[in-house]
XYZ file of C-alpha atoms in Angstrom:
749
model
C 152.889 226.183 -2.526
C 149.152 225.775 -3.230
C 146.100 227.819 -2.197
C 144.477 226.498 0.889
C 141.252 224.919 -0.234
C 139.314 225.630 2.886
C 140.563 229.157 3.629
C 137.640 231.386 4.601
C 139.354 234.574 3.626
C 142.230 235.289 1.252
C 143.949 237.679 3.486
C 145.346 236.431 6.807
C 145.013 238.408 10.057
C 147.995 238.144 12.388
C 145.719 236.635 15.064
C 144.777 233.759 12.666
C 146.492 230.512 13.548
C 147.759 230.276 10.012
C 149.725 233.572 10.416
C 152.449 231.865 12.475
C 153.531 229.700 9.523
C 156.306 231.672 7.607
C 155.433 229.669 4.457
C 152.041 231.458 4.471
C 152.877 234.891 5.776
C 156.560 235.125 5.400
C 159.131 235.409 8.094
C 158.570 239.039 9.234
C 154.763 238.664 9.690
C 155.036 235.059 11.026
C 157.484 236.284 13.750
C 155.056 239.021 14.769
C 152.149 236.545 14.790
C 154.146 234.116 16.959
C 154.976 236.911 19.417
C 151.390 238.150 19.415
C 150.163 234.612 20.245
C 152.714 234.415 23.123
C 151.229 237.575 24.615
C 153.666 240.351 23.432
C 152.242 243.692 22.806
C 152.478 243.510 18.988
C 150.861 245.870 16.419
C 148.059 243.986 14.541
C 147.898 243.660 10.930
C 146.741 241.570 7.910
C 148.827 239.652 5.352
C 148.463 238.985 1.704
C 149.829 235.359 1.766
C 152.935 234.281 -0.084
C 151.153 231.661 -2.134
C 149.544 234.497 -4.281
C 152.965 235.953 -5.215
C 154.232 232.354 -5.747
C 151.483 231.625 -8.305
C 152.174 234.986 -10.000
C 155.878 233.969 -10.334
C 155.125 230.609 -11.730
C 152.578 231.937 -14.312
C 154.909 234.850 -15.332
C 157.764 232.315 -15.815
C 155.653 230.011 -18.084
C 154.022 232.822 -19.943
C 150.520 231.450 -18.962
C 149.508 234.199 -16.680
C 145.606 234.443 -17.273
C 145.079 237.083 -14.550
C 144.051 234.568 -11.913
C 146.887 235.674 -9.523
C 145.827 239.294 -9.766
C 142.289 238.291 -9.104
C 143.469 236.497 -5.912
C 145.365 239.622 -5.050
C 142.264 241.859 -5.628
C 140.201 239.654 -3.212
C 142.800 240.052 -0.572
C 143.024 243.833 -1.136
C 139.148 244.124 -0.853
C 139.219 242.219 2.386
C 141.934 244.569 3.782
C 140.387 247.774 2.723
C 137.039 246.465 4.145
C 138.805 246.314 7.665
C 140.780 249.420 7.526
C 138.531 251.615 5.272
C 139.905 255.212 5.592
C 143.067 254.394 7.709
C 146.482 255.226 6.362
C 148.495 252.148 6.026
C 151.981 250.763 6.317
C 152.713 248.130 3.617
C 155.720 245.940 4.497
C 157.566 243.039 2.706
C 157.421 239.689 4.420
C 159.543 237.460 2.170
C 159.939 233.767 3.068
C 163.618 234.440 3.111
C 163.535 237.644 5.138
C 164.710 238.307 8.752
C 166.737 235.050 9.020
C 169.520 234.626 11.627
C 172.186 234.350 9.005
C 171.043 237.366 7.018
C 168.295 240.022 7.523
C 168.123 241.409 4.006
C 167.358 244.748 5.671
C 166.877 247.447 3.097
C 166.707 245.164 0.093
C 162.870 244.724 0.067
C 160.453 247.580 -0.407
C 158.110 248.921 2.131
C 155.713 251.849 1.796
C 154.259 254.147 4.507
C 151.305 256.458 4.548
C 149.397 254.487 1.951
C 145.870 255.781 1.424
C 143.131 254.408 -0.836
C 142.731 251.202 -2.716
C 144.674 252.072 -5.792
C 147.700 253.291 -3.770
C 147.477 250.032 -1.671
C 147.592 247.848 -4.766
C 150.468 249.835 -6.243
C 152.496 249.460 -2.968
C 151.838 245.699 -2.919
C 153.028 245.343 -6.495
C 156.150 247.339 -5.725
C 156.848 245.003 -2.747
C 156.562 242.009 -5.020
C 158.870 243.630 -7.627
C 161.588 244.055 -5.001
C 161.584 240.234 -4.386
C 163.851 239.813 -7.462
C 166.247 242.666 -6.708
C 169.828 241.813 -7.769
C 171.289 242.804 -4.447
C 169.922 239.652 -2.876
C 172.944 237.909 -4.527
C 175.105 239.651 -1.958
C 173.871 237.160 0.605
C 172.894 234.047 -1.243
C 172.261 232.531 -4.810
C 168.711 231.354 -5.032
C 167.814 228.687 -7.515
C 164.352 230.120 -7.346
C 163.345 233.586 -6.001
C 161.683 233.208 -2.616
C 157.978 234.159 -2.638
C 156.881 237.194 -0.727
C 153.947 237.873 1.536
C 152.956 241.387 2.290
C 152.084 242.737 5.692
C 149.663 245.579 5.909
C 149.227 247.529 9.193
C 147.531 250.723 10.397
C 149.916 253.592 10.456
C 150.570 254.712 14.006
C 151.429 258.174 15.257
C 153.362 257.453 18.434
C 154.811 259.825 21.053
C 158.238 258.181 20.550
C 159.681 255.338 18.457
C 162.997 253.622 17.776
C 165.015 250.387 17.760
C 166.682 248.229 20.282
C 169.024 245.226 20.128
C 170.851 242.931 22.464
C 174.620 243.759 22.109
C 177.392 241.156 21.715
C 177.372 239.391 25.029
C 180.415 239.418 27.301
C 181.279 236.156 29.016
C 178.164 234.581 27.681
C 175.714 236.871 29.427
C 172.967 238.365 27.229
C 172.323 241.425 29.376
C 173.298 244.709 27.671
C 170.680 246.267 25.303
C 171.247 249.296 23.100
C 168.122 251.504 22.733
C 167.724 254.196 20.155
C 164.691 256.650 20.438
C 163.308 259.639 18.607
C 160.130 261.696 19.129
C 157.290 260.776 16.881
C 157.589 258.176 14.252
C 160.696 256.195 13.728
C 160.917 255.778 9.937
C 163.504 258.613 9.501
C 165.687 256.924 12.080
C 165.477 253.616 10.350
C 166.444 255.187 7.046
C 169.503 256.917 8.582
C 168.208 260.411 8.057
C 168.273 261.602 11.793
C 170.166 261.043 14.939
C 168.586 259.563 18.075
C 168.730 259.483 21.727
C 170.965 256.481 22.684
C 170.828 254.382 25.792
C 172.722 251.480 27.051
C 170.678 249.290 29.476
C 172.193 246.651 31.577
C 170.581 244.527 34.278
C 171.684 247.092 36.955
C 171.474 250.429 35.191
C 170.183 252.585 32.325
C 172.803 254.973 30.948
C 172.009 257.675 28.505
C 174.911 257.919 25.994
C 173.479 260.868 24.174
C 170.149 262.663 24.447
C 169.454 265.317 21.708
C 165.608 264.715 21.698
C 164.824 263.602 25.283
C 162.351 261.173 23.697
C 162.064 258.735 26.572
C 162.676 258.402 30.291
C 165.156 256.041 31.876
C 162.175 253.876 33.140
C 160.944 253.664 29.603
C 164.400 252.695 28.358
C 164.524 249.884 30.879
C 161.031 248.699 29.843
C 162.162 248.599 26.189
C 165.264 246.820 27.044
C 163.269 244.257 29.088
C 160.970 243.696 26.133
C 163.944 243.110 23.822
C 165.419 240.478 26.228
C 162.075 238.789 26.375
C 161.836 238.667 22.566
C 165.344 237.316 22.470
C 164.450 234.535 24.846
C 161.260 233.756 23.019
C 163.115 233.597 19.596
C 166.222 231.822 21.204
C 168.666 234.382 19.642
C 169.951 237.878 20.103
C 167.037 239.990 18.866
C 166.604 243.442 17.327
C 163.264 245.130 17.590
C 161.562 248.179 16.365
C 159.102 249.735 18.849
C 156.644 252.605 19.325
C 155.391 254.403 22.401
C 151.700 255.152 22.436
C 150.005 256.779 25.506
C 152.865 255.458 27.649
C 152.431 251.852 26.304
C 155.127 250.044 24.338
C 154.030 248.449 21.037
C 156.282 246.002 19.210
C 156.360 246.753 15.464
C 158.949 244.276 14.256
C 161.474 241.768 15.570
C 164.288 239.995 13.925
C 167.479 238.117 14.759
C 170.535 240.389 15.145
C 172.850 239.827 12.244
C 174.865 243.067 12.367
C 178.513 243.016 13.475
C 179.240 244.762 16.647
C 180.598 248.160 15.857
C 183.554 247.793 18.283
C 184.561 244.546 16.537
C 184.774 245.956 12.977
C 188.224 245.483 11.426
C 189.972 248.590 9.980
C 192.527 247.340 7.440
C 195.281 249.446 6.093
C 194.332 250.181 2.482
C 197.868 250.020 1.084
C 201.459 250.751 2.064
C 202.013 254.113 3.951
C 199.998 255.927 6.616
C 196.398 256.836 5.882
C 194.778 259.464 8.112
C 191.333 261.014 8.635
C 192.592 264.413 9.950
C 194.382 265.711 6.926
C 193.429 267.239 3.535
C 189.632 266.688 3.168
C 189.474 264.547 6.276
C 188.501 267.366 8.683
C 185.719 268.267 6.351
C 184.234 264.793 6.193
C 183.260 263.893 9.714
C 181.045 260.950 8.593
C 180.976 258.293 5.954
C 180.377 259.603 2.385
C 177.353 258.823 0.148
C 177.817 256.867 -3.159
C 177.327 259.762 -5.515
C 179.856 261.940 -3.710
C 182.292 259.035 -3.472
C 182.065 258.191 -7.252
C 181.811 261.772 -8.736
C 183.278 264.463 -6.437
C 186.130 262.600 -4.809
C 187.806 260.942 -7.832
C 187.646 264.189 -9.925
C 188.941 266.434 -7.115
C 191.741 264.064 -6.113
C 192.931 263.764 -9.788
C 192.984 267.556 -10.147
C 194.742 267.872 -6.837
C 197.462 265.295 -7.648
C 198.022 266.896 -11.056
C 198.558 270.377 -9.484
C 200.759 268.775 -6.802
C 202.975 267.168 -9.479
C 203.197 270.295 -11.639
C 204.171 272.648 -8.736
C 206.206 270.329 -6.407
C 207.311 267.475 -8.600
C 205.784 264.991 -6.042
C 203.935 262.429 -8.317
C 201.278 260.270 -6.688
C 200.059 258.151 -9.605
C 197.174 256.468 -7.712
C 194.321 258.170 -5.745
C 195.719 259.658 -2.546
C 192.604 258.758 -0.610
C 190.801 255.529 0.322
C 187.352 254.779 1.685
C 187.331 252.232 4.552
C 183.761 251.305 5.632
C 182.718 254.615 3.825
C 185.109 256.713 5.849
C 187.615 258.941 4.067
C 191.316 258.340 4.670
C 194.183 260.316 2.953
C 197.829 259.628 2.383
C 199.952 262.612 1.016
C 202.323 260.321 -0.666
C 200.158 257.321 -1.324
C 201.953 253.880 -1.785
C 205.241 255.518 -3.024
C 206.123 256.651 0.561
C 209.302 258.682 0.683
C 210.350 257.990 -2.804
C 207.760 260.394 -4.228
C 209.024 263.151 -1.836
C 212.655 262.677 -2.793
C 211.887 262.721 -6.401
C 209.901 265.966 -6.046
C 212.722 267.660 -4.123
C 215.142 266.759 -6.915
C 212.757 267.870 -9.665
C 211.697 271.148 -8.155
C 214.606 272.190 -5.786
C 213.466 275.801 -5.467
C 210.046 274.795 -4.291
C 211.378 272.208 -1.898
C 213.973 274.530 -0.484
C 211.399 277.237 0.116
C 209.034 274.868 1.730
C 211.784 273.525 4.061
C 213.188 276.892 4.848
C 209.591 278.126 5.665
C 209.547 275.969 8.756
C 212.164 278.292 10.192
C 211.701 281.446 8.183
C 208.126 281.531 6.852
C 208.623 284.776 4.980
C 210.838 282.906 2.529
C 208.011 280.513 1.643
C 205.580 283.460 1.315
C 207.896 285.328 -1.087
C 208.683 282.341 -3.414
C 205.497 280.229 -3.240
C 202.539 281.786 -1.539
C 202.344 285.028 -3.454
C 201.801 283.008 -6.688
C 199.357 280.541 -5.029
C 197.254 283.502 -3.587
C 196.882 284.974 -7.121
C 195.801 281.458 -8.300
C 193.140 281.450 -5.580
C 191.790 284.765 -6.534
C 191.665 283.787 -10.208
C 189.912 280.502 -9.360
C 187.407 282.315 -7.220
C 186.466 284.703 -10.070
C 186.196 281.674 -12.426
C 183.895 279.841 -9.981
C 181.643 282.917 -9.413
C 181.307 283.476 -13.158
C 180.181 279.857 -13.491
C 177.730 280.216 -10.668
C 176.418 283.354 -12.142
C 175.746 281.544 -15.430
C 172.974 279.622 -13.614
C 171.692 282.374 -11.493
C 168.133 281.785 -12.778
C 168.150 278.074 -11.899
C 168.225 274.801 -13.656
C 164.585 274.197 -14.633
C 165.208 275.397 -18.241
C 168.374 273.391 -18.705
C 168.762 269.868 -20.162
C 169.972 267.099 -17.903
C 173.264 266.958 -19.829
C 173.820 270.735 -19.393
C 173.276 270.296 -15.593
C 175.786 267.452 -15.491
C 178.270 269.497 -17.418
C 177.780 272.354 -15.000
C 178.471 270.053 -12.038
C 181.540 268.672 -13.737
C 183.022 272.003 -14.326
C 182.223 273.126 -10.762
C 183.994 270.064 -9.401
C 187.078 270.629 -11.595
C 187.376 274.152 -10.232
C 187.101 273.032 -6.655
C 189.827 270.513 -7.293
C 191.953 273.208 -8.818
C 191.363 275.415 -5.812
C 192.433 272.805 -3.212
C 196.194 272.775 -3.937
C 196.737 276.488 -3.445
C 194.305 276.621 -0.599
C 196.292 273.949 1.365
C 199.555 275.720 0.638
C 198.214 279.001 1.873
C 196.758 277.297 4.904
C 200.234 275.659 5.574
C 201.912 278.945 5.162
C 199.672 280.397 7.989
C 200.479 277.519 10.190
C 204.178 277.940 9.661
C 203.955 281.619 10.343
C 202.002 280.860 13.548
C 204.485 278.296 14.720
C 207.327 280.717 14.170
C 205.562 283.282 16.326
C 204.823 280.565 18.929
C 208.502 279.562 19.096
C 209.610 283.153 19.650
C 206.793 283.646 22.228
C 207.708 280.623 24.183
C 211.457 281.441 24.212
C 211.292 285.222 24.870
C 207.978 286.181 26.286
C 206.237 283.294 27.994
C 208.418 283.331 31.066
C 207.071 286.790 31.904
C 203.446 286.143 30.607
C 200.915 283.509 31.572
C 198.639 283.913 28.551
C 198.836 281.632 25.342
C 200.362 283.081 22.284
C 197.269 282.629 20.099
C 195.519 285.433 21.893
C 197.652 287.640 19.709
C 195.875 286.278 16.624
C 192.327 286.890 17.726
C 190.441 289.015 15.235
C 186.876 289.333 16.431
C 185.682 291.243 13.506
C 186.147 288.154 11.358
C 183.919 286.042 13.603
C 180.796 288.352 12.725
C 180.475 286.770 9.330
C 179.391 283.179 8.884
C 178.596 282.374 5.305
C 175.234 280.762 4.191
C 177.307 278.226 2.219
C 179.057 276.941 5.363
C 178.874 273.105 5.536
C 178.771 270.380 8.154
C 180.413 268.085 5.634
C 181.712 268.379 2.119
C 179.367 265.602 1.105
C 176.525 267.176 -0.931
C 174.015 265.067 0.850
C 173.843 267.392 3.838
C 172.273 270.819 3.557
C 174.360 273.965 3.987
C 173.924 276.175 7.035
C 171.705 278.630 5.107
C 169.297 275.777 4.319
C 168.889 274.636 7.847
C 169.109 277.860 9.909
C 168.178 281.450 9.562
C 170.839 282.241 12.273
C 173.921 282.058 10.183
C 175.367 285.384 11.116
C 175.740 285.152 14.845
C 177.393 287.926 16.872
C 180.317 286.574 18.936
C 179.706 286.162 22.556
C 183.134 287.612 23.848
C 184.626 286.442 27.071
C 187.096 289.345 26.887
C 187.366 292.875 25.526
C 187.420 293.338 21.842
C 190.874 294.768 21.993
C 192.243 291.747 23.813
C 194.713 291.001 21.035
C 196.157 294.454 20.983
C 196.330 294.464 24.806
C 198.408 291.363 24.722
C 200.634 292.903 21.984
C 201.304 295.855 24.258
C 202.094 293.497 27.137
C 204.621 291.702 24.892
C 206.238 294.953 23.712
C 206.640 296.117 27.373
C 208.287 292.751 28.251
C 210.711 293.230 25.479
C 211.429 296.717 26.472
C 212.072 295.620 30.025
C 214.642 293.101 28.754
C 216.072 295.657 26.286
C 215.209 293.349 23.395
C 214.530 295.018 19.934
C 210.948 294.531 18.921
C 211.542 294.260 15.228
C 211.476 290.423 15.075
C 208.302 290.217 17.137
C 206.522 292.790 15.130
C 207.636 291.150 11.816
C 206.502 287.656 12.929
C 203.239 288.985 14.409
C 202.327 290.973 11.170
C 203.149 287.849 9.102
C 201.076 285.459 11.290
C 198.163 287.865 11.337
C 198.260 288.523 7.592
C 198.537 284.815 6.644
C 195.810 283.855 9.111
C 193.360 286.375 7.386
C 194.329 284.941 3.968
C 193.722 281.417 5.193
C 190.356 282.295 6.628
C 189.108 284.112 3.562
C 190.057 281.456 1.096
C 188.843 278.585 3.275
C 185.559 280.405 3.634
C 185.265 280.599 -0.151
C 185.847 276.827 -0.775
C 182.122 275.795 -0.371
C 180.660 278.744 -2.137
C 179.357 276.586 -4.960
C 177.682 274.063 -2.574
C 174.082 275.530 -2.410
C 173.892 275.680 -6.223
C 175.544 272.334 -6.652
C 172.852 270.866 -4.329
C 170.123 272.631 -6.541
C 171.586 271.047 -9.578
C 171.715 267.629 -7.976
C 168.003 268.028 -6.802
C 167.132 268.862 -10.462
C 168.683 265.626 -11.624
C 166.948 263.732 -8.767
C 163.595 265.271 -9.654
C 164.142 264.103 -13.319
C 164.796 260.612 -12.136
C 161.788 260.693 -9.829
C 159.576 261.567 -12.796
C 161.158 258.673 -14.708
C 160.261 256.295 -11.859
C 163.910 255.499 -10.958
C 163.643 257.109 -7.508
C 160.871 257.667 -4.983
C 162.374 260.958 -3.832
C 164.719 263.491 -5.400
C 167.186 263.400 -2.475
C 167.798 259.650 -3.110
C 169.964 260.754 -6.041
C 172.781 260.925 -3.592
C 172.710 257.117 -3.083
C 173.354 256.453 -6.803
C 176.705 256.105 -8.171
C 177.853 258.534 -10.917
C 177.763 255.636 -13.451
C 174.215 254.700 -12.489
C 173.100 258.379 -12.584
C 174.545 258.801 -16.127
C 172.973 255.550 -17.332
C 169.566 256.417 -15.835
C 169.498 259.879 -17.415
C 170.485 258.480 -20.783
C 167.835 255.669 -20.934
C 164.308 256.350 -21.828
C 162.977 253.697 -19.490
C 165.612 253.175 -16.805
C 165.255 250.561 -14.173
C 163.770 251.385 -10.741
C 166.696 251.796 -8.263
C 164.632 252.118 -5.130
C 165.360 248.788 -3.666
C 169.035 249.451 -4.121
C 168.709 252.866 -2.627
C 167.087 251.291 0.484
C 169.925 248.890 0.866
C 172.525 251.621 0.501
C 170.860 254.048 2.958
C 170.657 251.259 5.556
C 174.430 250.474 4.970
C 175.272 254.142 5.292
C 173.288 254.466 8.490
C 175.274 251.455 10.001
C 178.553 253.058 8.835
C 177.716 256.201 10.724
C 177.546 254.342 13.969
C 181.202 253.156 13.588
C 184.116 254.796 15.456
C 186.933 254.823 12.866
C 190.495 255.098 14.061
C 192.504 258.290 13.346
C 195.137 256.578 11.343
C 195.874 253.321 9.591
C 199.426 252.037 8.549
C 202.874 253.555 9.158
C 204.055 256.994 8.201
C 206.947 257.441 5.718
C 210.014 258.614 7.468
C 210.379 261.809 5.418
C 206.647 262.822 5.635
C 207.189 265.370 8.489
C 209.358 267.309 6.019
C 206.343 267.651 3.778
C 203.741 268.456 6.456
C 205.959 270.230 8.712
C 204.662 268.394 11.774
C 205.099 264.931 13.241
C 202.409 262.485 12.503
C 202.320 260.709 15.871
C 198.976 259.835 17.260
C 198.493 260.317 20.960
C 196.014 258.129 22.740
C 194.120 261.198 23.991
C 194.058 260.109 27.572
C 196.109 260.807 30.617
C 193.873 259.052 33.159
C 190.417 257.519 33.379
C 188.995 261.086 34.019
C 191.218 263.233 31.945
C 191.542 263.381 28.159
C 194.456 265.265 26.729
C 194.519 267.043 23.349
C 195.632 270.404 21.980
C 194.261 273.600 23.446
C 193.275 275.878 20.632
C 191.380 278.619 22.430
C 192.244 279.555 26.007
C 190.036 279.564 29.065
C 188.222 277.107 31.271
C 184.529 276.397 31.204
C 182.278 273.698 32.845
C 178.921 272.646 31.292
C 176.720 269.958 30.182
C 178.235 267.905 27.239
C 176.102 267.977 24.026
C 177.197 265.368 21.395
C 176.372 266.733 18.012
C 176.459 264.710 14.849
C 174.904 267.448 12.529
C 173.971 271.003 13.195
C 170.428 270.565 11.845
C 169.679 268.051 14.711
C 171.463 269.929 17.563
C 169.925 271.282 20.604
C 172.623 273.287 22.328
C 171.793 275.732 25.115
C 173.896 278.601 26.146
C 176.901 277.413 28.219
C 176.645 273.790 26.998
C 179.878 272.093 25.997
C 179.845 271.243 22.253
C 181.383 267.757 21.691
C 181.947 266.864 18.087
C 183.981 264.733 15.793
C 185.334 267.670 13.864
C 184.929 271.419 13.966
C 183.264 272.043 10.651
C 182.225 275.506 9.484
C 178.434 274.994 9.854
C 179.018 274.674 13.600
C 179.893 278.296 13.927
C 176.606 279.430 15.308
C 176.627 276.670 17.883
C 180.214 277.574 18.849
C 179.158 281.061 19.518
C 176.509 279.865 21.807
C 178.530 277.103 23.545
C 180.422 277.441 26.779
C 183.261 275.347 25.345
C 184.102 272.981 22.534
C 185.874 269.630 22.525
C 186.523 267.701 19.243
C 188.020 264.402 18.212
C 189.972 265.928 15.360
C 191.560 269.283 14.590
C 194.548 271.459 14.966
C 195.552 274.932 16.187
C 195.598 276.312 12.579
C 192.180 274.619 11.618
C 189.652 277.075 10.385
C 187.061 276.509 13.159
C 189.842 276.615 15.840
C 190.354 280.127 14.671
C 186.645 280.808 14.906
C 186.607 279.505 18.554
C 189.358 281.897 19.449
C 187.507 284.780 17.706
C 184.366 283.942 19.753
C 186.365 283.666 22.920
C 185.216 280.122 23.565
C 187.557 277.662 25.271
C 188.303 274.711 22.876
C 190.427 271.568 22.924
C 190.899 269.487 19.653
C 192.707 266.310 18.737
C 191.241 264.502 21.674
C 190.673 261.370 19.356
C 188.110 259.676 21.548
C 186.086 262.469 23.338
C 182.825 261.499 21.460
C 183.256 257.983 22.816
C 184.491 258.794 26.335
C 181.873 261.458 27.074
C 178.140 260.754 27.356
C 175.453 263.255 26.272
C 174.477 265.198 29.380
C 177.579 264.581 31.350
C 178.958 267.616 33.272
C 182.543 268.095 32.057
C 185.311 270.754 32.116
C 187.216 272.021 29.067
C 190.569 273.615 29.744
C 191.590 275.328 26.534
C 194.714 276.578 27.951
C 196.207 273.169 28.984
C 194.463 271.121 26.330
C 192.678 268.882 28.754
C 188.966 267.748 29.186
C 188.105 266.603 32.695
C 185.188 264.133 32.611
C 184.078 264.539 36.229
C 182.586 267.926 36.328
C 184.130 271.217 37.557
C 187.739 271.482 38.708
C 188.332 271.832 42.391
C-alpha cells in the first residue's frame, strides 16, 4: 500500500473519486462515499487515508521510523483543520477490515466526539490508530498482519433527533420489516447503550410504535427512515443497519453497514447445568436487566459464596458450586444447583429441627417464627448495625483514602450484604407463609360472604409514605440510586380508598364470623402474625441497599483514579472492567488503556438488554416445592390473544395508556398511565404512586413492591411473563388487580 504519487492532497474528501476505494479510506468511509455518490443524503467528511497508518505500522515493526509517517499525518491534519477551522469534530475509525458482512467489529475500534482544536484532533487520530491492534479483534479473526486504518473526520451535528435502523430477519424471503430506534438530540448515548429509545417497527403497510418514552419522531418520519434503510440495503445488496440524524426535518445518513447481529428472537437460551434455573427468585427480581462486568465478577461471586455458606451452616443444604449462572448477561438462580433433591434431603437429615420448623411453617407459620425467624431477625439487626458502622467510617468520603483502602471497604461491604441475604430471605419467606395461612382461612371461612380480596387486610398506608434515597432500579452498581436521579423520592400515596380501609375490612370479617357464630381467635392470631411479619419483611428489605450510594461513590473514586492513569476515558466506565482487571490496573504504575475493550463491552451489554430472556431454564427438582413453599410451574401468561393472566397483587380495575419503563431515570409516566415493567423494583415507588395501574413480567404477592402497590391503592398484576412484549408503548389497556388479568384492548365493557 503505497502513497499515491499524483495525489493533490493528503486528506481525502468523501466526494473525491478515491474515497470509494476501501483500500484508501477504509470500509466505513468508503461505504459512505459510495452511497453519497449514488445520491444518498450522507453527511460529508474528510479521511486520513489508510496508507499513512500502514506506513507507520511498517516503520514501527522494523524500528526504522524516521518520523516521515507522522509528517504525512500532520499534512492531512493541516488540510482538515483548514476546512473545518473552529468546528467541533467527530473522529471515527475506518479500518480496512471494519463493517464487513461477516463481522462488524462494532465497539472494538475507537471513535471520539466533540473534538476541538488541532492538538485534540491529532490525539484522537492517534488513539484510533492505537485501537487497530486491540486484542479483542481475535474474537472474530486471526490476522497475520493487523489491518491498516483510515480515519474519518466529520463535523459534529446537533440534530433534532437521531438513532439507528436495521432490516430485521426476513420472513419468507421478504426484506420488508425495519426496526427504528430514535432519541431526541444526538444519538451517541443510545449507541453506547446508556439510554433507552423510542422503538418503531415499520413494514410496507404500517408503522407501529412499540414504545415511545421520548416522542422523538413521527410515524411519517419513521416510515421515511425505514424507506432509507431499505434503499441502502438494496444498494449494498445486504440487510443493512444505518445510523441517522434528523436536522430541520431532513434525514441525514451518518453510517451504514451490513447487519451482522443475531435476531433477538432467535437467540438460544441453553440450560446452564442440571436443575431448574429461574430469573424470578433470590436476586432475580432485583436484576431486571443484564449485569455489567464489574458487578458480575466482584459482587455476585462474593455474595453467592457468603449466602451458600450461611445456607449450609443453618439448614445443612450444601450447594458446593455457585447457585447462579449468567446467560447472555442475565441472572438465573437455582436454590439447589446441580445437586437437585440430594442437597435438600441431606440438609433435612443434618438439621432436622430447622427442616421440621420450615415444613410445619407452611401450615402453622407461628412455629417457624418461634424456632427460626426470631434468631434470624436478631441477625438482621446486628448486620444492619455493622453495616451502618462501616458506612459511618467513610462519612467524609474517599478522596483521602488509598486505592487499596477503598477496595478493602468495598470488599467488606459486599461481605456484609452477602451475610444479610440469608436471614432476609428467611424473614421474607416467613411473611409469605403467614400471608398464605391467612389467605387459606379467608377463602374458606370469609370469602363466601365477602367479595374483597384478603390482602386488603394487610394494607398499611403509613408505610408507603417513606421511600428511601437508596432505593434501586437494579442491584447492579452501574445504575444510580433513586436519590441520585430524583428529588421526588418521598411521594405521598395516592389513595383510592380511605386510610382505614384495612381496619374496615377487618371489622367486616369479624362481623361475618359473629354471624356464623365462629370464634375470632384464629382469625385475629393469623392477622396479627401476617401484619407483623409483613412489617418486618418491608423494613429489612428496605435496608438491603442502604450501602449502595456510598458503594457507588467508592467505585467512582476508583474510576477517577484509572481515568487519571489513562486506563479509562470516563470514571463510570469502571463498571465495564472485571474485578481482576481493576485490581491489576490499580497495582500497575503504567497500566494498559482499556477503552477499546470498554467500548466492545458496552456495545455487547446494550445488545443483551434488547433480549427477552425466558423465565426459567431446565427442570425443577421434585422436592424443591418443599424448600420454597410454592410450586415452580411457569404459566404462559395468556388466556387469549387479548387477555394476559398473571397474579393479582393489588385489587381494583384501571384503564390507561401503557408506558413501558426500562429505568426510572428515563421514564415519562403521567398520572393515570399504566406502568408496564419487567420487575417491580424499589426505585419505581414514585412512579407507582403516580400510575393508574401496574403490570409486570415478574413478581409475587409477597414481593416488596407488590406490598407498596397495595399501600398506594394502585391495581397491580405481576407474573405476566410477557406483558412487556405483548403490549406496545401507548396502547390503552386495562389492569384488573382483583382477577389478575390484563386486557390489551382498552376498557372493559
